[in-house]
Coordinates of C-alpha atoms in Angstrom, one line a residue:
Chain A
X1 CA 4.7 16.6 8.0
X2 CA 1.5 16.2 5.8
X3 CA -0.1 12.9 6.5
X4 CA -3.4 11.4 5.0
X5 CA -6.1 11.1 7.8
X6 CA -9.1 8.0 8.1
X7 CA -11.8 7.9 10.1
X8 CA -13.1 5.9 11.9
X9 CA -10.4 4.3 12.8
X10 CA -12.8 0.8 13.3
X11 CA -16.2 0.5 11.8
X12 CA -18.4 -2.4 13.2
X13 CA -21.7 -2.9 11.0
X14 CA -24.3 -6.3 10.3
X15 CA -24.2 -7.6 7.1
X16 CA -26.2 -6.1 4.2
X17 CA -26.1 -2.1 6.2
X18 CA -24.3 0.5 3.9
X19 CA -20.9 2.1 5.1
X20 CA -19.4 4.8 4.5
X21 CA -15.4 5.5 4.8
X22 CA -14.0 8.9 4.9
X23 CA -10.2 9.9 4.1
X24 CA -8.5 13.3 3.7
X25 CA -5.7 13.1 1.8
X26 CA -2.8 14.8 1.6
X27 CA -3.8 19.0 0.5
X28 CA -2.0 19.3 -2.3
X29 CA -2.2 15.7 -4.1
X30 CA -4.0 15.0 -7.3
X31 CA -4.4 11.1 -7.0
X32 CA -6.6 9.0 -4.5
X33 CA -6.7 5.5 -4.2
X34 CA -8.2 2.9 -1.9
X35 CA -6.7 -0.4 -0.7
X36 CA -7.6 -3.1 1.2
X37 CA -5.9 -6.0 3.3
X38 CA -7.8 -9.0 4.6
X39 CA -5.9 -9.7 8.0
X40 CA -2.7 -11.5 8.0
X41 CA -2.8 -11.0 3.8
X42 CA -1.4 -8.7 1.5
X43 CA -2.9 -5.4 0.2
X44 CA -5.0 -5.4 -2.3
X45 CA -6.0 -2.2 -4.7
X46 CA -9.6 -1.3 -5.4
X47 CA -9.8 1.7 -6.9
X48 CA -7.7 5.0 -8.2
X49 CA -9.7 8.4 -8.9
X50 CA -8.2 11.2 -10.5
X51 CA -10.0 14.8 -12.0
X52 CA -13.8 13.9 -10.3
X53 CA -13.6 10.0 -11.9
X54 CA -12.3 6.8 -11.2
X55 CA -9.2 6.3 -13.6
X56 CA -8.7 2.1 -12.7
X57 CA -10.4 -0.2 -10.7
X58 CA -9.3 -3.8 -9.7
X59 CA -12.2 -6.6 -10.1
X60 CA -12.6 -6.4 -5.8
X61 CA -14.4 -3.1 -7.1
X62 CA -17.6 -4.3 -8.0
X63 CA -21.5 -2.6 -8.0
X64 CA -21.5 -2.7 -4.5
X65 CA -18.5 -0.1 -4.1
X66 CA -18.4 3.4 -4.5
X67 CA -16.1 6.8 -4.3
X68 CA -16.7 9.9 -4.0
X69 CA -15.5 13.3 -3.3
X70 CA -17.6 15.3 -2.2
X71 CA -15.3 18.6 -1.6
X72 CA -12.3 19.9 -1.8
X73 CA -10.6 18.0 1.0
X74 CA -12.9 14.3 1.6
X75 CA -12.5 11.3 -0.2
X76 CA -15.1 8.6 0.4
X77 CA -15.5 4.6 -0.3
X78 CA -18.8 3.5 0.2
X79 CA -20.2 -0.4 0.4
X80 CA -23.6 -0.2 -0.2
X81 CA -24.8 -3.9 1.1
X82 CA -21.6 -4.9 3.0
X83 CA -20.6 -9.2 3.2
X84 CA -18.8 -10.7 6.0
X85 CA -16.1 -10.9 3.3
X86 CA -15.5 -7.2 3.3
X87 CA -14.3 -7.7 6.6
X88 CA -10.9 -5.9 6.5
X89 CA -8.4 -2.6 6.8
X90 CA -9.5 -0.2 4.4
X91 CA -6.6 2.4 3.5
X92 CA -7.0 5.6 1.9
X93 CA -3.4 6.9 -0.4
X94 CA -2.7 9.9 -2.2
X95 CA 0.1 10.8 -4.3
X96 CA 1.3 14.0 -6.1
X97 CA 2.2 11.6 -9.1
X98 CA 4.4 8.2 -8.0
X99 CA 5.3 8.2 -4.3
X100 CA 1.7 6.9 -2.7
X101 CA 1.1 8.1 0.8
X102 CA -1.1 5.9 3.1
X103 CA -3.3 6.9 5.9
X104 CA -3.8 4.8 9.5
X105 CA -6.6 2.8 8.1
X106 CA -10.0 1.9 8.9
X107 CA -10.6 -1.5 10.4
X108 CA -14.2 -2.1 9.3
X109 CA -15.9 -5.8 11.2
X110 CA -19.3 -7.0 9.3
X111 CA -21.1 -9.3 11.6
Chain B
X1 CA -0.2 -15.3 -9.9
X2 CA 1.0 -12.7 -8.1
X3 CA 3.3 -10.1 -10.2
X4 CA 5.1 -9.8 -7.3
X5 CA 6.4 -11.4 -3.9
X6 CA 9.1 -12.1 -1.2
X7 CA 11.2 -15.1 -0.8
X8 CA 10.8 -15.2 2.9
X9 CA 7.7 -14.6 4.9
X10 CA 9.9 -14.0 8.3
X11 CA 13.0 -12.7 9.1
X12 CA 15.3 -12.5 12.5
X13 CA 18.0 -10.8 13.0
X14 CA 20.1 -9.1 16.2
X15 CA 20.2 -5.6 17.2
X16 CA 23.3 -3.6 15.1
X17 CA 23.3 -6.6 12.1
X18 CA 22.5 -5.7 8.4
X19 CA 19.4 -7.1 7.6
X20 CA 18.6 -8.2 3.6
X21 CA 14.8 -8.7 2.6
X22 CA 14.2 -10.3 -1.1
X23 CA 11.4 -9.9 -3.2
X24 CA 11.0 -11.3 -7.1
X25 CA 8.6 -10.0 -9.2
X26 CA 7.4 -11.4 -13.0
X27 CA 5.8 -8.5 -14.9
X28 CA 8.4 -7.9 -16.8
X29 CA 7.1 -4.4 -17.8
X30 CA 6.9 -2.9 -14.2
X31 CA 8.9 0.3 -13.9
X32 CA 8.8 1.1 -10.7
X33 CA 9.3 -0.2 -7.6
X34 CA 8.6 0.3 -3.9
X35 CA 9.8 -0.7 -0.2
X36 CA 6.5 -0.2 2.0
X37 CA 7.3 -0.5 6.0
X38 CA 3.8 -1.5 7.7
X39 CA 4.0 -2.2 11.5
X40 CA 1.0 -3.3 13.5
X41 CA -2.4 -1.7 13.0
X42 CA -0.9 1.0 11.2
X43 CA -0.7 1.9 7.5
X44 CA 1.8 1.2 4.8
X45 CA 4.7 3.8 5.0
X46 CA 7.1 4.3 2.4
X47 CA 10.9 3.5 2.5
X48 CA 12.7 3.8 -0.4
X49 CA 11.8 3.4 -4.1
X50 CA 13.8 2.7 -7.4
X51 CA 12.9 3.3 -11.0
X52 CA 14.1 0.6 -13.6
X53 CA 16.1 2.9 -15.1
X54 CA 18.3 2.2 -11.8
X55 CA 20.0 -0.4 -10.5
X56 CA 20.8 1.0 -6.7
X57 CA 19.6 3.6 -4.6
X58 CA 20.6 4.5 -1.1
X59 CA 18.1 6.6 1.6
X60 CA 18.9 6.5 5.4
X61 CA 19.9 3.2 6.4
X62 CA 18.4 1.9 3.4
X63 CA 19.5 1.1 -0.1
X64 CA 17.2 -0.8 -2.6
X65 CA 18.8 -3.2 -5.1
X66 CA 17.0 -4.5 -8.4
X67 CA 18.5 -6.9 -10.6
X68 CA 16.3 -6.8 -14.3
X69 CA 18.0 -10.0 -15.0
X70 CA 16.3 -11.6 -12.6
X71 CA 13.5 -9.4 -11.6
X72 CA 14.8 -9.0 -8.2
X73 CA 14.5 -6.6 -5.5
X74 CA 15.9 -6.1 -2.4
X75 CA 15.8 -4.0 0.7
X76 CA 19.2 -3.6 2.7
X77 CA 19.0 -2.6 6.5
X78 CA 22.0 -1.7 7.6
X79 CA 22.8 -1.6 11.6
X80 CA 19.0 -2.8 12.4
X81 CA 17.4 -1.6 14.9
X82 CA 13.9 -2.5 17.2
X83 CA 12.6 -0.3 15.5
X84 CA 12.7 -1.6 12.5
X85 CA 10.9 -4.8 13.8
X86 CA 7.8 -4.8 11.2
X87 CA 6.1 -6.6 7.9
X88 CA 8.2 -5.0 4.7
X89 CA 6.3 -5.5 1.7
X90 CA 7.3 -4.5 -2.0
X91 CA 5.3 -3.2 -4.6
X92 CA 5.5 -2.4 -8.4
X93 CA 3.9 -0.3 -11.1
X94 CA 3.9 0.6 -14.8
X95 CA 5.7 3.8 -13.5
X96 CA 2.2 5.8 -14.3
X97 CA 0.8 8.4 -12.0
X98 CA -2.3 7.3 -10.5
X99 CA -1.9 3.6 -11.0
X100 CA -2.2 0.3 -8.8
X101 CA 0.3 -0.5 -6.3
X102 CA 0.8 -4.7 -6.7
X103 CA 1.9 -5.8 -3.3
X104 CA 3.8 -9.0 -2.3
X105 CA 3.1 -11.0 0.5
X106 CA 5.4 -9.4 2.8
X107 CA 8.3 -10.7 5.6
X108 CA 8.1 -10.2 8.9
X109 CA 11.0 -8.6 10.2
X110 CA 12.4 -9.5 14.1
X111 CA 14.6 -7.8 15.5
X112 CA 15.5 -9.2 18.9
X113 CA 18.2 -6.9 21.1

């Protein structure tokens, strides 16, 4: 069964260093999303991309954050100056249009 | 506020009983609703979900309930297992592709044998 892949699975970086998460979604699926959950809290969106642009973004999704895909199977989400508040699970999703598909995660620590 | 959460943050039950988790949402112009299954250090998977143009739908084990009324949702068990033991969280959207999931809190479901 497709699945939507992450890596790494746990990303440990000092504050104010730029990260970069990868995600493949699932091959044939148009949208691409990234989520996040602050341990022991809910998940919370960030951001959606669709056709090469971002098509909603929550206000989490500030001028420090950034996707990407740079080819026909990566999907990227990069913190450029991370905070010890973006210490959480990042999770990749795809969907062909409703049902939204989530990967493993990446637990990403900023010390 | 939240557009949508659960009425319990934990919930125990025995191995073999029917187990009922609640969730009430307020935007009254969500469409679309989901059952998300997350156990520990793993991703959210989907369950079950139900447009608003339904009021049940049954899946494997599962049947999802939503009451308009009341903007209520729940997520039916039936003869739970161990495996079932996880956090079940519900989420809602305008029913658009490519649009936010709004998650609740979550319950914690135990399933002792």
């Amino acid at each position: 069964e497709p699945e939507v892949t992450q890596t790494p699975s746990h990303q440990v970086t000092q504050m104010g260093q730029e990260v970069i998460l990868r995600c493949v979604p699932i091959s044939n699926h148009l949208y691409f999303y990234w989520y996040r959950q602050i341990l022991g809290q809910k998940v919370e969106f960030l951001v959606s991309f669709y056709n090469n642009e971002i098509s909603e973004k929550s206000e989490i999704f500030d001028d420090q954050f950034s996707v990407e895909r740079p080819d026909g199977s990566n999907f990227t989400l990069k913190i450029r100056s991370t905070k010890l508040e973006d210490s959480a699970m990042y999770f990749c999703a795809s969907s062909g249009e409703y049902e939204q598909y989530f990967g493993p995660g990446t637990r990403l620590t900023v010390t | 506020g939240e557009s949508v959460g659960l009425h319990l943050p934990t919930l125990s039950v025995q191995e073999g009983d029917n187990s009922i988790i609640n969730c009430a949402y307020s935007n009254s112009a969500s469409d679309y609703f989901i059952w998300y299954k997350q156990e520990s250090g793993k991703g959210p998977q989907f369950i079950i979900d139900i447009r608003s143009n339904m009021d049940k739908r049954q899946g494997q084990r599962v049947t999802v309930l939503l009451n308009k009324t009341v903007k209520h949702l729940s997520l039916q068990i039936a003869a739970t297992q161990p495996g079932d033991s996880a956090v079940y969280f519900c989420a809602e959207n305008s029913n658009q592709a490519g649009t936010a999931l709004i998650f609740g809190k979550g319950t914690t479901l135990s399933v002792s044998s």
